[in-house]
Amino acid sequence: MVTDRPVGRRPGDPETTRQAILAAARTQFGERGFDRATIRAIAADADVDPALVIYHFRTKRELFVAAHELPVDPGAILAAIAAMPPATYGEQITSMYLGRFAAPGSPTFSLLRAAATNEDAAAMVRGFIHTTLLEHGTPLITGPDPQLRLELVASHLIGIVVAREILGLPELRERPLQDIVAVVAPVIQRYLQGD
Amino acid sequence: MVTDRPVGRRPGDPETTRQAILAAARTQFGERGFDRATIRAIAADADVDPALVIYHFRTKRELFVAAHELPVDPGAILAAIAAMPPATYGEQITSMYLGRFAAPGSPTFSLLRAAATNEDAAAMVRGFIHTTLLEHGTPLITGPDPQLRLELVASHLIGIVVAREILGLPELRERPLQDIVAVVAPVIQRYLQGD
């Protein structure tokens, strides 16, 4: 069943279209980095209309989340946390992030490993983190120097993931997550809402 | 000029001996990890007496520092900091660590990159960090849960190196080190000397 379409050659099955867009997105993000990859180029690569990419994935950031099968959208988590009492931000971010992204087998690790050895992958991860923090992290911050402090929050949580799951430092590896959250959350809170 | 020696076949030039020990150490640390590599096995691999390894490098930890050409010995830094006023620990550790180990081109990066993709390298780095913290970090800590808090200090500093030099997050990358130290030092201080 072939239909007339003004742009693109993929008709019919939305799942086929979706998969073609995801494959094109992985290629474009990998080759160009997050910032320089465009919805337009991804659509062209998948041979679909750009409007169809937006229909399926809404934003470039959300397309990245889907293309890399992240367990949750970090931007959506930050947006949800912004609706909670500010005094709980540190604990929410720490437990959500360590609970979801640092779980063994999470695609977070393959992204971090790739970034550690390949500048294209690093550019991809850098652009995604930067955009996520800029769009969804800023409302969580009070006080001076918000971007620096958001990056320090990200770097501490990334460092815990590296130390716990990649290096395997013994206390971080063996302690239940709630013990770690109890010690780390006040520090994250301080970065977000401190002086 | 060949001399009679009871063990080993390398006579003469101490620099040649030293280089043979360093090469054997890199092999043993890389293959067995820090914990399972022994002075005895490294000496056997270099075909020298174990006493000569200790004469040149004193401890397995210091041999690791030399073999991987770390810019300074993190254990010696921690020991020097322990002699300073406790209220300055956080600032000293943060500025020394970020200034020396996070400098572009530091061998720290090749170790971290190797650890990110290879479990043998991860075991090597893990054992070295754990031993260094255990031997030289503990005196810097007051309060409960010292090992967990030392590992959180290490993980935050490692995370900053990853975010600044490997991922290249823009604020961390572009800001002078002293700006970053000013914001991070109180957090490190809190881990070391907080409740």
mmCIF file with all atom_site columns, C-alpha atoms in Angstrom, chain A residues 5-148:
data_model
loop_
_atom_site.group_PDB
_atom_site.id
_atom_site.type_symbol
_atom_site.label_atom_id
_atom_site.label_alt_id
_atom_site.label_comp_id
_atom_site.label_asym_id
_atom_site.label_entity_id
_atom_site.label_seq_id
_atom_site.pdbx_PDB_ins_code
_atom_site.Cartn_x
_atom_site.Cartn_y
_atom_site.Cartn_z
_atom_site.occupancy
_atom_site.B_iso_or_equiv
_atom_site.pdbx_formal_charge
_atom_site.auth_seq_id
_atom_site.auth_comp_id
_atom_site.auth_asym_id
_atom_site.auth_atom_id
_atom_site.pdbx_PDB_model_num
ATOM 1   C CA . ARG A 1 5   ? 3.510  11.908 0.018  1.00 0.00 ? 5   ARG A CA 1
ATOM 2   C CA . PRO A 1 6   ? 5.060  15.267 -0.751 1.00 0.00 ? 6   PRO A CA 1
ATOM 3   C CA . VAL A 1 7   ? 8.429  14.559 0.957  1.00 0.00 ? 7   VAL A CA 1
ATOM 4   C CA . GLY A 1 8   ? 10.245 11.349 1.854  1.00 0.00 ? 8   GLY A CA 1
ATOM 5   C CA . ARG A 1 9   ? 9.800  7.861  0.646  1.00 0.00 ? 9   ARG A CA 1
ATOM 6   C CA . ARG A 1 10  ? 8.745  5.991  3.798  1.00 0.00 ? 10  ARG A CA 1
ATOM 7   C CA . PRO A 1 11  ? 5.020  5.436  3.841  1.00 0.00 ? 11  PRO A CA 1
ATOM 8   C CA . GLY A 1 12  ? 2.824  3.453  6.188  1.00 0.00 ? 12  GLY A CA 1
ATOM 9   C CA . ASP A 1 13  ? 3.961  1.868  9.403  1.00 0.00 ? 13  ASP A CA 1
ATOM 10  C CA . PRO A 1 14  ? 4.737  4.545  12.046 1.00 0.00 ? 14  PRO A CA 1
ATOM 11  C CA . GLU A 1 15  ? 7.051  2.150  13.901 1.00 0.00 ? 15  GLU A CA 1
ATOM 12  C CA . THR A 1 16  ? 9.185  1.709  10.773 1.00 0.00 ? 16  THR A CA 1
ATOM 13  C CA . THR A 1 17  ? 9.358  5.481  10.407 1.00 0.00 ? 17  THR A CA 1
ATOM 14  C CA . ARG A 1 18  ? 10.232 5.882  14.077 1.00 0.00 ? 18  ARG A CA 1
ATOM 15  C CA . GLN A 1 19  ? 13.056 3.351  13.853 1.00 0.00 ? 19  GLN A CA 1
ATOM 16  C CA . ALA A 1 20  ? 14.432 4.998  10.708 1.00 0.00 ? 20  ALA A CA 1
ATOM 17  C CA . ILE A 1 21  ? 14.480 8.370  12.509 1.00 0.00 ? 21  ILE A CA 1
ATOM 18  C CA . LEU A 1 22  ? 16.211 6.867  15.566 1.00 0.00 ? 22  LEU A CA 1
ATOM 19  C CA . ALA A 1 23  ? 18.886 5.240  13.404 1.00 0.00 ? 23  ALA A CA 1
ATOM 20  C CA . ALA A 1 24  ? 19.478 8.500  11.530 1.00 0.00 ? 24  ALA A CA 1
ATOM 21  C CA . ALA A 1 25  ? 19.631 10.387 14.846 1.00 0.00 ? 25  ALA A CA 1
ATOM 22  C CA . ARG A 1 26  ? 22.308 8.051  16.268 1.00 0.00 ? 26  ARG A CA 1
ATOM 23  C CA . THR A 1 27  ? 24.364 8.553  13.114 1.00 0.00 ? 27  THR A CA 1
ATOM 24  C CA . GLN A 1 28  ? 23.989 12.343 13.083 1.00 0.00 ? 28  GLN A CA 1
ATOM 25  C CA . PHE A 1 29  ? 24.577 12.800 16.844 1.00 0.00 ? 29  PHE A CA 1
ATOM 26  C CA . GLY A 1 30  ? 27.600 10.496 16.657 1.00 0.00 ? 30  GLY A CA 1
ATOM 27  C CA . GLU A 1 31  ? 29.139 12.216 13.658 1.00 0.00 ? 31  GLU A CA 1
ATOM 28  C CA . ARG A 1 32  ? 28.289 15.860 14.358 1.00 0.00 ? 32  ARG A CA 1
ATOM 29  C CA . GLY A 1 33  ? 27.814 16.030 18.115 1.00 0.00 ? 33  GLY A CA 1
ATOM 30  C CA . PHE A 1 34  ? 24.608 17.152 19.794 1.00 0.00 ? 34  PHE A CA 1
ATOM 31  C CA . ASP A 1 35  ? 24.901 20.859 19.008 1.00 0.00 ? 35  ASP A CA 1
ATOM 32  C CA . ARG A 1 36  ? 25.584 20.567 15.289 1.00 0.00 ? 36  ARG A CA 1
ATOM 33  C CA . ALA A 1 37  ? 23.152 17.748 14.554 1.00 0.00 ? 37  ALA A CA 1
ATOM 34  C CA . THR A 1 38  ? 19.862 19.189 13.257 1.00 0.00 ? 38  THR A CA 1
ATOM 35  C CA . ILE A 1 39  ? 16.321 17.877 13.015 1.00 0.00 ? 39  ILE A CA 1
ATOM 36  C CA . ARG A 1 40  ? 16.487 18.797 9.329  1.00 0.00 ? 40  ARG A CA 1
ATOM 37  C CA . ALA A 1 41  ? 19.592 16.692 8.663  1.00 0.00 ? 41  ALA A CA 1
ATOM 38  C CA . ILE A 1 42  ? 18.244 13.772 10.685 1.00 0.00 ? 42  ILE A CA 1
ATOM 39  C CA . ALA A 1 43  ? 14.990 13.905 8.721  1.00 0.00 ? 43  ALA A CA 1
ATOM 40  C CA . ALA A 1 44  ? 16.885 14.011 5.420  1.00 0.00 ? 44  ALA A CA 1
ATOM 41  C CA . ASP A 1 45  ? 19.017 11.063 6.509  1.00 0.00 ? 45  ASP A CA 1
ATOM 42  C CA . ALA A 1 46  ? 15.869 9.084  7.413  1.00 0.00 ? 46  ALA A CA 1
ATOM 43  C CA . ASP A 1 47  ? 14.171 10.285 4.228  1.00 0.00 ? 47  ASP A CA 1
ATOM 44  C CA . VAL A 1 48  ? 11.145 11.730 6.035  1.00 0.00 ? 48  VAL A CA 1
ATOM 45  C CA . ASP A 1 49  ? 9.658  15.174 6.455  1.00 0.00 ? 49  ASP A CA 1
ATOM 46  C CA . PRO A 1 50  ? 11.150 17.164 9.409  1.00 0.00 ? 50  PRO A CA 1
ATOM 47  C CA . ALA A 1 51  ? 7.593  17.682 10.711 1.00 0.00 ? 51  ALA A CA 1
ATOM 48  C CA . LEU A 1 52  ? 7.351  13.920 11.198 1.00 0.00 ? 52  LEU A CA 1
ATOM 49  C CA . VAL A 1 53  ? 10.471 13.946 13.403 1.00 0.00 ? 53  VAL A CA 1
ATOM 50  C CA . ILE A 1 54  ? 8.885  16.646 15.569 1.00 0.00 ? 54  ILE A CA 1
ATOM 51  C CA . TYR A 1 55  ? 5.574  14.762 15.579 1.00 0.00 ? 55  TYR A CA 1
ATOM 52  C CA . HIS A 1 56  ? 7.298  11.629 16.932 1.00 0.00 ? 56  HIS A CA 1
ATOM 53  C CA . PHE A 1 57  ? 9.897  13.157 19.267 1.00 0.00 ? 57  PHE A CA 1
ATOM 54  C CA . ARG A 1 58  ? 9.009  16.828 19.867 1.00 0.00 ? 58  ARG A CA 1
ATOM 55  C CA . THR A 1 59  ? 12.549 18.173 20.439 1.00 0.00 ? 59  THR A CA 1
ATOM 56  C CA . LYS A 1 60  ? 16.116 17.333 19.487 1.00 0.00 ? 60  LYS A CA 1
ATOM 57  C CA . ARG A 1 61  ? 16.843 16.714 23.171 1.00 0.00 ? 61  ARG A CA 1
ATOM 58  C CA . GLU A 1 62  ? 14.003 14.193 23.506 1.00 0.00 ? 62  GLU A CA 1
ATOM 59  C CA . LEU A 1 63  ? 15.085 12.528 20.267 1.00 0.00 ? 63  LEU A CA 1
ATOM 60  C CA . PHE A 1 64  ? 18.554 12.083 21.793 1.00 0.00 ? 64  PHE A CA 1
ATOM 61  C CA . VAL A 1 65  ? 17.025 10.438 24.907 1.00 0.00 ? 65  VAL A CA 1
ATOM 62  C CA . ALA A 1 66  ? 15.055 8.010  22.716 1.00 0.00 ? 66  ALA A CA 1
ATOM 63  C CA . ALA A 1 67  ? 17.911 7.307  20.305 1.00 0.00 ? 67  ALA A CA 1
ATOM 64  C CA . HIS A 1 68  ? 20.245 6.328  23.160 1.00 0.00 ? 68  HIS A CA 1
ATOM 65  C CA . GLU A 1 69  ? 17.543 4.485  25.095 1.00 0.00 ? 69  GLU A CA 1
ATOM 66  C CA . LEU A 1 70  ? 18.178 6.454  28.268 1.00 0.00 ? 70  LEU A CA 1
ATOM 67  C CA . PRO A 1 71  ? 16.033 4.925  31.025 1.00 0.00 ? 71  PRO A CA 1
ATOM 68  C CA . VAL A 1 72  ? 14.335 8.284  31.652 1.00 0.00 ? 72  VAL A CA 1
ATOM 69  C CA . ASP A 1 73  ? 14.583 11.795 30.252 1.00 0.00 ? 73  ASP A CA 1
ATOM 70  C CA . PRO A 1 74  ? 16.872 13.804 32.586 1.00 0.00 ? 74  PRO A CA 1
ATOM 71  C CA . GLY A 1 75  ? 15.172 17.010 31.427 1.00 0.00 ? 75  GLY A CA 1
ATOM 72  C CA . ALA A 1 76  ? 11.746 15.657 32.380 1.00 0.00 ? 76  ALA A CA 1
ATOM 73  C CA . ILE A 1 77  ? 13.150 14.649 35.799 1.00 0.00 ? 77  ILE A CA 1
ATOM 74  C CA . LEU A 1 78  ? 14.514 18.149 36.391 1.00 0.00 ? 78  LEU A CA 1
ATOM 75  C CA . ALA A 1 79  ? 11.202 19.678 35.295 1.00 0.00 ? 79  ALA A CA 1
ATOM 76  C CA . ALA A 1 80  ? 9.301  17.401 37.716 1.00 0.00 ? 80  ALA A CA 1
ATOM 77  C CA . ILE A 1 81  ? 11.684 18.254 40.570 1.00 0.00 ? 81  ILE A CA 1
ATOM 78  C CA . ALA A 1 82  ? 11.212 21.988 39.962 1.00 0.00 ? 82  ALA A CA 1
ATOM 79  C CA . ALA A 1 83  ? 7.563  21.538 41.038 1.00 0.00 ? 83  ALA A CA 1
ATOM 80  C CA . MET A 1 84  ? 8.615  20.108 44.433 1.00 0.00 ? 84  MET A CA 1
ATOM 81  C CA . PRO A 1 85  ? 9.635  22.040 47.579 1.00 0.00 ? 85  PRO A CA 1
ATOM 82  C CA . PRO A 1 86  ? 13.083 23.632 46.998 1.00 0.00 ? 86  PRO A CA 1
ATOM 83  C CA . ALA A 1 87  ? 14.405 22.143 50.254 1.00 0.00 ? 87  ALA A CA 1
ATOM 84  C CA . THR A 1 88  ? 14.072 18.665 48.693 1.00 0.00 ? 88  THR A CA 1
ATOM 85  C CA . TYR A 1 89  ? 15.830 19.395 45.376 1.00 0.00 ? 89  TYR A CA 1
ATOM 86  C CA . GLY A 1 90  ? 19.192 17.946 46.454 1.00 0.00 ? 90  GLY A CA 1
ATOM 87  C CA . GLU A 1 91  ? 17.729 14.688 47.681 1.00 0.00 ? 91  GLU A CA 1
ATOM 88  C CA . GLN A 1 92  ? 15.411 14.285 44.676 1.00 0.00 ? 92  GLN A CA 1
ATOM 89  C CA . ILE A 1 93  ? 18.132 14.862 42.107 1.00 0.00 ? 93  ILE A CA 1
ATOM 90  C CA . THR A 1 94  ? 20.652 12.648 43.861 1.00 0.00 ? 94  THR A CA 1
ATOM 91  C CA . SER A 1 95  ? 18.320 9.699  44.371 1.00 0.00 ? 95  SER A CA 1
ATOM 92  C CA . MET A 1 96  ? 16.686 9.940  40.941 1.00 0.00 ? 96  MET A CA 1
ATOM 93  C CA . TYR A 1 97  ? 19.965 10.290 39.126 1.00 0.00 ? 97  TYR A CA 1
ATOM 94  C CA . LEU A 1 98  ? 21.873 7.586  40.991 1.00 0.00 ? 98  LEU A CA 1
ATOM 95  C CA . GLY A 1 99  ? 18.835 5.298  41.033 1.00 0.00 ? 99  GLY A CA 1
ATOM 96  C CA . ARG A 1 100 ? 18.113 5.472  37.303 1.00 0.00 ? 100 ARG A CA 1
ATOM 97  C CA . PHE A 1 101 ? 21.255 6.439  35.416 1.00 0.00 ? 101 PHE A CA 1
ATOM 98  C CA . ALA A 1 102 ? 23.784 4.689  37.598 1.00 0.00 ? 102 ALA A CA 1
ATOM 99  C CA . ALA A 1 103 ? 21.968 1.342  37.667 1.00 0.00 ? 103 ALA A CA 1
ATOM 100 C CA . PRO A 1 104 ? 24.181 -1.442 36.303 1.00 0.00 ? 104 PRO A CA 1
ATOM 101 C CA . GLY A 1 105 ? 23.593 -2.000 32.612 1.00 0.00 ? 105 GLY A CA 1
ATOM 102 C CA . SER A 1 106 ? 22.306 1.528  32.039 1.00 0.00 ? 106 SER A CA 1
ATOM 103 C CA . PRO A 1 107 ? 23.124 2.995  28.590 1.00 0.00 ? 107 PRO A CA 1
ATOM 104 C CA . THR A 1 108 ? 24.692 5.874  30.557 1.00 0.00 ? 108 THR A CA 1
ATOM 105 C CA . PHE A 1 109 ? 27.842 3.768  30.827 1.00 0.00 ? 109 PHE A CA 1
ATOM 106 C CA . SER A 1 110 ? 28.243 3.111  27.136 1.00 0.00 ? 110 SER A CA 1
ATOM 107 C CA . LEU A 1 111 ? 27.829 6.853  26.519 1.00 0.00 ? 111 LEU A CA 1
ATOM 108 C CA . LEU A 1 112 ? 30.431 7.719  29.201 1.00 0.00 ? 112 LEU A CA 1
ATOM 109 C CA . ARG A 1 113 ? 32.828 5.048  27.945 1.00 0.00 ? 113 ARG A CA 1
ATOM 110 C CA . ALA A 1 114 ? 32.493 6.293  24.383 1.00 0.00 ? 114 ALA A CA 1
ATOM 111 C CA . ALA A 1 115 ? 33.011 9.898  25.512 1.00 0.00 ? 115 ALA A CA 1
ATOM 112 C CA . ALA A 1 116 ? 36.148 8.900  27.434 1.00 0.00 ? 116 ALA A CA 1
ATOM 113 C CA . THR A 1 117 ? 37.888 7.658  24.309 1.00 0.00 ? 117 THR A CA 1
ATOM 114 C CA . ASN A 1 118 ? 36.350 9.522  21.396 1.00 0.00 ? 118 ASN A CA 1
ATOM 115 C CA . GLU A 1 119 ? 35.975 13.285 20.921 1.00 0.00 ? 119 GLU A CA 1
ATOM 116 C CA . ASP A 1 120 ? 32.891 12.915 18.700 1.00 0.00 ? 120 ASP A CA 1
ATOM 117 C CA . ALA A 1 121 ? 31.121 10.992 21.449 1.00 0.00 ? 121 ALA A CA 1
ATOM 118 C CA . ALA A 1 122 ? 32.325 13.545 24.010 1.00 0.00 ? 122 ALA A CA 1
ATOM 119 C CA . ALA A 1 123 ? 30.853 16.367 21.899 1.00 0.00 ? 123 ALA A CA 1
ATOM 120 C CA . MET A 1 124 ? 27.584 14.477 21.749 1.00 0.00 ? 124 MET A CA 1
ATOM 121 C CA . VAL A 1 125 ? 27.358 13.971 25.524 1.00 0.00 ? 125 VAL A CA 1
ATOM 122 C CA . ARG A 1 126 ? 28.626 17.501 26.270 1.00 0.00 ? 126 ARG A CA 1
ATOM 123 C CA . GLY A 1 127 ? 25.967 19.131 24.072 1.00 0.00 ? 127 GLY A CA 1
ATOM 124 C CA . PHE A 1 128 ? 23.202 17.015 25.536 1.00 0.00 ? 128 PHE A CA 1
ATOM 125 C CA . ILE A 1 129 ? 24.178 17.737 29.170 1.00 0.00 ? 129 ILE A CA 1
ATOM 126 C CA . HIS A 1 130 ? 24.670 21.445 28.469 1.00 0.00 ? 130 HIS A CA 1
ATOM 127 C CA . THR A 1 131 ? 21.289 21.803 26.744 1.00 0.00 ? 131 THR A CA 1
ATOM 128 C CA . THR A 1 132 ? 19.497 19.813 29.445 1.00 0.00 ? 132 THR A CA 1
ATOM 129 C CA . LEU A 1 133 ? 21.010 21.925 32.240 1.00 0.00 ? 133 LEU A CA 1
ATOM 130 C CA . LEU A 1 134 ? 20.317 25.176 30.399 1.00 0.00 ? 134 LEU A CA 1
ATOM 131 C CA . GLU A 1 135 ? 16.693 24.324 29.619 1.00 0.00 ? 135 GLU A CA 1
ATOM 132 C CA . HIS A 1 136 ? 15.679 22.484 32.769 1.00 0.00 ? 136 HIS A CA 1
ATOM 133 C CA . GLY A 1 137 ? 18.321 23.019 35.450 1.00 0.00 ? 137 GLY A CA 1
ATOM 134 C CA . THR A 1 138 ? 18.313 26.785 35.742 1.00 0.00 ? 138 THR A CA 1
ATOM 135 C CA . PRO A 1 139 ? 14.928 27.018 37.581 1.00 0.00 ? 139 PRO A CA 1
ATOM 136 C CA . LEU A 1 140 ? 16.403 24.873 40.391 1.00 0.00 ? 140 LEU A CA 1
ATOM 137 C CA . ILE A 1 141 ? 19.203 27.322 41.161 1.00 0.00 ? 141 ILE A CA 1
ATOM 138 C CA . THR A 1 142 ? 19.258 30.361 43.408 1.00 0.00 ? 142 THR A CA 1
ATOM 139 C CA . GLY A 1 143 ? 22.302 32.546 43.947 1.00 0.00 ? 143 GLY A CA 1
ATOM 140 C CA . PRO A 1 144 ? 25.241 33.502 41.787 1.00 0.00 ? 144 PRO A CA 1
ATOM 141 C CA . ASP A 1 145 ? 26.972 31.554 39.049 1.00 0.00 ? 145 ASP A CA 1
ATOM 142 C CA . PRO A 1 146 ? 24.119 29.176 38.179 1.00 0.00 ? 146 PRO A CA 1
ATOM 143 C CA . GLN A 1 147 ? 25.741 27.497 35.165 1.00 0.00 ? 147 GLN A CA 1
ATOM 144 C CA . LEU A 1 148 ? 28.969 26.727 37.009 1.00 0.00 ? 148 LEU A CA 1
#
